[in-house]
Structures are given as C-alpha cells and as structure tokens.
Amino acid sequence: MTTQNETGQTDPGIGSNGGSVSPPPAPPTGPTLDEVIADRDRWKALSRQNETNYNSTRTELQQLQEAQQAAIEAAKNEARSSTLGEVSQELVTAELRLQAASAGAELPDLQFLDLNRFKGDDARPNADAVKAFIESLPKGQSGSEFPQLAGAGHNREGGSEFKSFDPNELADFIAGKSFL
C-alpha cells in the first residue's frame, strides 16, 4: 500500500509493513552460448544468401547492358545504311560529275546508266569504278566551241599591218598588199 508524506503526496515504495521497500525485479538473463551461435549462423547464412543474390543480379544487369549496347549498335548501323541507301544515288551522281569535270570528259545522260555499278559494299560511291568509267569516256573538245577571229570586234590584235579601216588604205592593201 501507499502512504502519504508530509506534503500530502503518496510514496509508492512504502508498503503496509511499515516502510520496507520491495526488491527490484531480477535482471533478464542473457542468451545462452547455443542461442548466440545459432543467431550467428543464421546471420551468416542470410549474408551469404544476400551476396549470392547480389552477384546473380549484377551478372544479369551486365548481360542486359551488353544486350542493350548491341541493340543500340545494331540500330545505329541500320540507320546509317538506311540513310546511305537514300542518298547513295545522289552521292554517286555527284562523284561521276566531279570526276568527269576534272578529267574534261562529257558524261552521257545519267538516266541511262546503272548507278548501282558505281556503289561500293557500304553504299558509298566506289571511286575506282567511277574513275575507270570516266577514263573510258571520250574527252571533250579542248578550247571553246567558236573559233577566235583575229581583228574581229573590239579585239583587233590580229596579224594585220594597219591600224585603221579607211577604205582607201584597205583597197590599196588588198590590191597590192602595200600602202600607197
């Protein structure tokens, strides 16, 4: 039971036997050696299981990353070959015109040529095939299409011996090839 002290508060430790305090409860007993060993073995087994799970997950992640990289490379290669397939005709045409212009050859109408002959394995222009074709073409005419006329127009630098077109001088020149 409890009693009241001078201040009017109750003291919980004092019983009905006149002031003796009850003994504190006994401390809990610790685990035995067998329990500690069993607990240690259980944690070791869990740790090994977690390590095994981690290693298998890491291996699976690496395999997925490698597969993803391979898929990315395959997509890049497919996009590259698709793009080259779309523009390869224009690339071959440009290469033909460039080499023909530098060699001075005249190209036939390109719609009659099989432009696939001039592509390499990677769909890019095959420079050797283009060069061989350009070398087989006849060379264009050197010079311009119109002959140069000496003394015609404003360019009077021909082989003439006189500087004027006076009719008297021209008549004398034509008649005797000399001036009067």
PDB file of C-alpha atoms in Angstrom:
ATOM      1  CA  MET A   1       0.000   0.000   0.000  1.00  0.00           C
ATOM      2  CA  THR A   2       0.978   3.577  -0.290  1.00  0.00           C
ATOM      3  CA  THR A   3       1.231   6.220   2.408  1.00  0.00           C
ATOM      4  CA  GLN A   4       1.150   9.963   2.356  1.00  0.00           C
ATOM      5  CA  ASN A   5       4.140  12.020   3.342  1.00  0.00           C
ATOM      6  CA  GLU A   6       4.142  15.473   4.959  1.00  0.00           C
ATOM      7  CA  THR A   7       3.389  17.293   1.756  1.00  0.00           C
ATOM      8  CA  GLY A   8       0.347  15.198   1.043  1.00  0.00           C
ATOM      9  CA  GLN A   9       1.855  13.164  -1.759  1.00  0.00           C
ATOM     10  CA  THR A  10       1.836   9.430  -1.775  1.00  0.00           C
ATOM     11  CA  ASP A  11       5.038   7.373  -1.637  1.00  0.00           C
ATOM     12  CA  PRO A  12       4.688   4.353  -3.864  1.00  0.00           C
ATOM     13  CA  GLY A  13       7.534   2.321  -2.344  1.00  0.00           C
ATOM     14  CA  ILE A  14       6.283   2.116   1.166  1.00  0.00           C
ATOM     15  CA  GLY A  15       4.062  -0.831   1.880  1.00  0.00           C
ATOM     16  CA  SER A  16       1.757  -1.737   4.681  1.00  0.00           C
ATOM     17  CA  ASN A  17       4.535  -3.386   6.611  1.00  0.00           C
ATOM     18  CA  GLY A  18       5.782  -0.013   7.797  1.00  0.00           C
ATOM     19  CA  GLY A  19       8.420   1.342   5.454  1.00  0.00           C
ATOM     20  CA  SER A  20      10.140  -1.563   3.766  1.00  0.00           C
ATOM     21  CA  VAL A  21      10.865  -1.250   0.040  1.00  0.00           C
ATOM     22  CA  SER A  22      10.130  -4.161  -2.284  1.00  0.00           C
ATOM     23  CA  PRO A  23      13.155  -5.661  -4.033  1.00  0.00           C
ATOM     24  CA  PRO A  24      13.760  -4.674  -7.645  1.00  0.00           C
ATOM     25  CA  PRO A  25      12.863  -7.209 -10.298  1.00  0.00           C
ATOM     26  CA  ALA A  26      15.587  -9.646 -11.318  1.00  0.00           C
ATOM     27  CA  PRO A  27      17.614  -8.660 -14.409  1.00  0.00           C
ATOM     28  CA  PRO A  28      16.752 -10.635 -17.514  1.00  0.00           C
ATOM     29  CA  THR A  29      19.072 -13.458 -18.212  1.00  0.00           C
ATOM     30  CA  GLY A  30      21.223 -13.174 -21.414  1.00  0.00           C
ATOM     31  CA  PRO A  31      21.113 -15.632 -24.285  1.00  0.00           C
ATOM     32  CA  THR A  32      22.953 -18.833 -23.851  1.00  0.00           C
ATOM     33  CA  LEU A  33      26.024 -19.752 -25.893  1.00  0.00           C
ATOM     34  CA  ASP A  34      23.991 -22.080 -28.083  1.00  0.00           C
ATOM     35  CA  GLU A  35      21.498 -19.311 -28.846  1.00  0.00           C
ATOM     36  CA  VAL A  36      24.311 -16.868 -29.782  1.00  0.00           C
ATOM     37  CA  ILE A  37      25.959 -19.445 -32.067  1.00  0.00           C
ATOM     38  CA  ALA A  38      22.614 -20.237 -33.712  1.00  0.00           C
ATOM     39  CA  ASP A  39      21.956 -16.500 -34.214  1.00  0.00           C
ATOM     40  CA  ARG A  40      25.449 -16.002 -35.717  1.00  0.00           C
ATOM     41  CA  ASP A  41      24.965 -18.934 -38.084  1.00  0.00           C
ATOM     42  CA  ARG A  42      21.572 -17.592 -39.136  1.00  0.00           C
ATOM     43  CA  TRP A  43      23.086 -14.147 -39.951  1.00  0.00           C
ATOM     44  CA  LYS A  44      25.976 -15.767 -41.838  1.00  0.00           C
ATOM     45  CA  ALA A  45      23.529 -17.771 -43.923  1.00  0.00           C
ATOM     46  CA  LEU A  46      21.483 -14.627 -44.661  1.00  0.00           C
ATOM     47  CA  SER A  47      24.653 -12.730 -45.591  1.00  0.00           C
ATOM     48  CA  ARG A  48      25.746 -15.494 -47.960  1.00  0.00           C
ATOM     49  CA  GLN A  49      22.271 -15.592 -49.482  1.00  0.00           C
ATOM     50  CA  ASN A  50      22.336 -11.789 -49.993  1.00  0.00           C
ATOM     51  CA  GLU A  51      25.807 -11.995 -51.537  1.00  0.00           C
ATOM     52  CA  THR A  52      24.626 -14.722 -53.920  1.00  0.00           C
ATOM     53  CA  ASN A  53      21.564 -12.652 -54.840  1.00  0.00           C
ATOM     54  CA  TYR A  54      23.766  -9.574 -55.405  1.00  0.00           C
ATOM     55  CA  ASN A  55      26.200 -11.464 -57.641  1.00  0.00           C
ATOM     56  CA  SER A  56      23.436 -13.020 -59.737  1.00  0.00           C
ATOM     57  CA  THR A  57      21.666  -9.663 -60.072  1.00  0.00           C
ATOM     58  CA  ARG A  58      24.915  -7.930 -61.028  1.00  0.00           C
ATOM     59  CA  THR A  59      25.629 -10.597 -63.669  1.00  0.00           C
ATOM     60  CA  GLU A  60      22.101 -10.261 -65.039  1.00  0.00           C
ATOM     61  CA  LEU A  61      22.485  -6.458 -65.149  1.00  0.00           C
ATOM     62  CA  GLN A  62      25.763  -6.745 -67.055  1.00  0.00           C
ATOM     63  CA  GLN A  63      24.151  -9.103 -69.560  1.00  0.00           C
ATOM     64  CA  LEU A  64      21.242  -6.704 -70.034  1.00  0.00           C
ATOM     65  CA  GLN A  65      23.620  -3.767 -70.511  1.00  0.00           C
ATOM     66  CA  GLU A  66      25.635  -5.715 -73.100  1.00  0.00           C
ATOM     67  CA  ALA A  67      22.437  -6.688 -74.919  1.00  0.00           C
ATOM     68  CA  GLN A  68      21.298  -3.070 -74.817  1.00  0.00           C
ATOM     69  CA  GLN A  69      24.628  -1.856 -76.232  1.00  0.00           C
ATOM     70  CA  ALA A  70      24.411  -4.452 -79.002  1.00  0.00           C
ATOM     71  CA  ALA A  71      20.860  -3.320 -79.805  1.00  0.00           C
ATOM     72  CA  ILE A  72      21.987   0.326 -79.904  1.00  0.00           C
ATOM     73  CA  GLU A  73      24.857  -0.509 -82.265  1.00  0.00           C
ATOM     74  CA  ALA A  74      22.527  -2.532 -84.489  1.00  0.00           C
ATOM     75  CA  ALA A  75      20.074   0.381 -84.609  1.00  0.00           C
ATOM     76  CA  LYS A  76      22.891   2.809 -85.472  1.00  0.00           C
ATOM     77  CA  ASN A  77      24.131   0.549 -88.272  1.00  0.00           C
ATOM     78  CA  GLU A  78      20.615   0.108 -89.623  1.00  0.00           C
ATOM     79  CA  ALA A  79      20.011   3.868 -89.563  1.00  0.00           C
ATOM     80  CA  ARG A  80      23.367   4.526 -91.227  1.00  0.00           C
ATOM     81  CA  SER A  81      22.743   2.027 -94.026  1.00  0.00           C
ATOM     82  CA  SER A  82      19.170   3.262 -94.480  1.00  0.00           C
ATOM     83  CA  THR A  83      20.372   6.849 -94.776  1.00  0.00           C
ATOM     84  CA  LEU A  84      23.145   5.892 -97.159  1.00  0.00           C
ATOM     85  CA  GLY A  85      20.643   3.902 -99.199  1.00  0.00           C
ATOM     86  CA  GLU A  86      18.514   7.017 -99.571  1.00  0.00           C
ATOM     87  CA  VAL A  87      21.328   9.354-100.608  1.00  0.00           C
ATOM     88  CA  SER A  88      23.665   6.931-102.356  1.00  0.00           C
ATOM     89  CA  GLN A  89      22.249   7.700-105.810  1.00  0.00           C
ATOM     90  CA  GLU A  90      22.941  11.403-105.291  1.00  0.00           C
ATOM     91  CA  LEU A  91      26.431  10.673-103.974  1.00  0.00           C
ATOM     92  CA  VAL A  92      27.264   8.519-106.990  1.00  0.00           C
ATOM     93  CA  THR A  93      25.866  11.145-109.367  1.00  0.00           C
ATOM     94  CA  ALA A  94      27.927  13.862-107.703  1.00  0.00           C
ATOM     95  CA  GLU A  95      31.074  11.717-107.837  1.00  0.00           C
ATOM     96  CA  LEU A  96      30.533  10.977-111.539  1.00  0.00           C
ATOM     97  CA  ARG A  97      30.047  14.642-112.372  1.00  0.00           C
ATOM     98  CA  LEU A  98      33.039  15.708-110.298  1.00  0.00           C
ATOM     99  CA  GLN A  99      35.442  13.238-111.875  1.00  0.00           C
ATOM    100  CA  ALA A 100      34.086  13.891-115.369  1.00  0.00           C
ATOM    101  CA  ALA A 101      34.568  17.629-114.940  1.00  0.00           C
ATOM    102  CA  SER A 102      38.099  17.228-113.596  1.00  0.00           C
ATOM    103  CA  ALA A 103      39.014  14.831-116.441  1.00  0.00           C
ATOM    104  CA  GLY A 104      37.422  17.003-119.114  1.00  0.00           C
ATOM    105  CA  ALA A 105      35.095  14.208-120.226  1.00  0.00           C
ATOM    106  CA  GLU A 106      31.475  14.577-121.206  1.00  0.00           C
ATOM    107  CA  LEU A 107      29.025  12.352-119.304  1.00  0.00           C
ATOM    108  CA  PRO A 108      26.192  10.595-121.106  1.00  0.00           C
ATOM    109  CA  ASP A 109      22.676  11.081-119.803  1.00  0.00           C
ATOM    110  CA  LEU A 110      22.708   9.593-116.291  1.00  0.00           C
ATOM    111  CA  GLN A 111      19.206   8.164-116.535  1.00  0.00           C
ATOM    112  CA  PHE A 112      20.565   5.531-118.902  1.00  0.00           C
ATOM    113  CA  LEU A 113      23.375   4.446-116.551  1.00  0.00           C
ATOM    114  CA  ASP A 114      23.101   1.779-113.887  1.00  0.00           C
ATOM    115  CA  LEU A 115      24.332   3.830-110.930  1.00  0.00           C
ATOM    116  CA  ASN A 116      24.419   0.733-108.705  1.00  0.00           C
ATOM    117  CA  ARG A 117      27.559  -0.335-110.599  1.00  0.00           C
ATOM    118  CA  PHE A 118      29.377   2.603-109.068  1.00  0.00           C
ATOM    119  CA  LYS A 119      28.460   1.818-105.446  1.00  0.00           C
ATOM    120  CA  GLY A 120      30.733   0.025-103.012  1.00  0.00           C
ATOM    121  CA  ASP A 121      29.714  -2.553-100.418  1.00  0.00           C
ATOM    122  CA  ASP A 122      28.865   0.199 -97.937  1.00  0.00           C
ATOM    123  CA  ALA A 123      26.559   2.003-100.450  1.00  0.00           C
ATOM    124  CA  ARG A 124      29.095   4.804-100.853  1.00  0.00           C
ATOM    125  CA  PRO A 125      30.498   5.705-104.279  1.00  0.00           C
ATOM    126  CA  ASN A 126      33.301   3.406-105.423  1.00  0.00           C
ATOM    127  CA  ALA A 127      35.949   5.855-106.627  1.00  0.00           C
ATOM    128  CA  ASP A 128      37.843   3.205-108.613  1.00  0.00           C
ATOM    129  CA  ALA A 129      34.762   2.131-110.583  1.00  0.00           C
ATOM    130  CA  VAL A 130      33.851   5.760-111.273  1.00  0.00           C
ATOM    131  CA  LYS A 131      37.408   6.568-112.373  1.00  0.00           C
ATOM    132  CA  ALA A 132      37.531   3.559-114.701  1.00  0.00           C
ATOM    133  CA  PHE A 133      34.232   4.613-116.287  1.00  0.00           C
ATOM    134  CA  ILE A 134      35.318   8.244-116.697  1.00  0.00           C
ATOM    135  CA  GLU A 135      38.597   7.159-118.329  1.00  0.00           C
ATOM    136  CA  SER A 136      36.633   5.098-120.860  1.00  0.00           C
ATOM    137  CA  LEU A 137      34.656   8.155-121.993  1.00  0.00           C
ATOM    138  CA  PRO A 138      35.844  10.279-124.935  1.00  0.00           C
ATOM    139  CA  LYS A 139      37.477  13.520-123.925  1.00  0.00           C
ATOM    140  CA  GLY A 140      35.648  16.738-124.640  1.00  0.00           C
ATOM    141  CA  GLN A 141      36.975  19.263-127.141  1.00  0.00           C
ATOM    142  CA  SER A 142      39.675  21.482-125.812  1.00  0.00           C
ATOM    143  CA  GLY A 143      39.009  25.153-126.244  1.00  0.00           C
ATOM    144  CA  SER A 144      35.753  26.873-126.926  1.00  0.00           C
ATOM    145  CA  GLU A 145      33.107  25.984-129.462  1.00  0.00           C
ATOM    146  CA  PHE A 146      33.614  29.132-131.565  1.00  0.00           C
ATOM    147  CA  PRO A 147      36.852  29.953-133.390  1.00  0.00           C
ATOM    148  CA  GLN A 148      38.642  33.122-132.410  1.00  0.00           C
ATOM    149  CA  LEU A 149      38.544  35.667-135.192  1.00  0.00           C
ATOM    150  CA  ALA A 150      41.585  37.879-135.309  1.00  0.00           C
ATOM    151  CA  GLY A 151      40.738  41.510-135.638  1.00  0.00           C
ATOM    152  CA  ALA A 152      37.011  40.995-135.242  1.00  0.00           C
ATOM    153  CA  GLY A 153      35.045  43.196-132.933  1.00  0.00           C
ATOM    154  CA  HIS A 154      36.891  45.229-130.358  1.00  0.00           C
ATOM    155  CA  ASN A 155      39.792  42.814-130.348  1.00  0.00           C
ATOM    156  CA  ARG A 156      41.965  43.997-133.235  1.00  0.00           C
ATOM    157  CA  GLU A 157      45.093  42.276-132.146  1.00  0.00           C
ATOM    158  CA  GLY A 158      45.241  40.047-135.157  1.00  0.00           C
ATOM    159  CA  GLY A 159      48.130  39.889-137.578  1.00  0.00           C
ATOM    160  CA  SER A 160      47.112  42.993-139.520  1.00  0.00           C
ATOM    161  CA  GLU A 161      49.687  45.540-140.574  1.00  0.00           C
ATOM    162  CA  PHE A 162      47.457  48.569-140.399  1.00  0.00           C
ATOM    163  CA  LYS A 163      45.524  50.227-137.638  1.00  0.00           C
ATOM    164  CA  SER A 164      42.670  51.862-139.497  1.00  0.00           C
ATOM    165  CA  PHE A 165      39.788  50.743-141.627  1.00  0.00           C
ATOM    166  CA  ASP A 166      39.963  53.601-144.072  1.00  0.00           C
ATOM    167  CA  PRO A 167      38.517  52.363-147.392  1.00  0.00           C
ATOM    168  CA  ASN A 168      41.409  53.762-149.414  1.00  0.00           C
ATOM    169  CA  GLU A 169      44.002  52.030-147.261  1.00  0.00           C
ATOM    170  CA  LEU A 170      42.057  48.773-147.361  1.00  0.00           C
ATOM    171  CA  ALA A 171      41.773  48.911-151.165  1.00  0.00           C
ATOM    172  CA  ASP A 172      45.479  49.562-151.530  1.00  0.00           C
ATOM    173  CA  PHE A 173      46.293  46.729-149.116  1.00  0.00           C
ATOM    174  CA  ILE A 174      44.056  44.249-150.921  1.00  0.00           C
ATOM    175  CA  ALA A 175      45.332  45.231-154.360  1.00  0.00           C
ATOM    176  CA  GLY A 176      48.995  45.129-153.760  1.00  0.00           C
ATOM    177  CA  LYS A 177      49.415  44.281-150.198  1.00  0.00           C
ATOM    178  CA  SER A 178      51.116  47.581-149.713  1.00  0.00           C
ATOM    179  CA  PHE A 179      50.214  51.077-148.765  1.00  0.00           C
ATOM    180  CA  LEU A 180      50.220  53.867-151.378  1.00  0.00           C
TER     181      LEU A 180
END
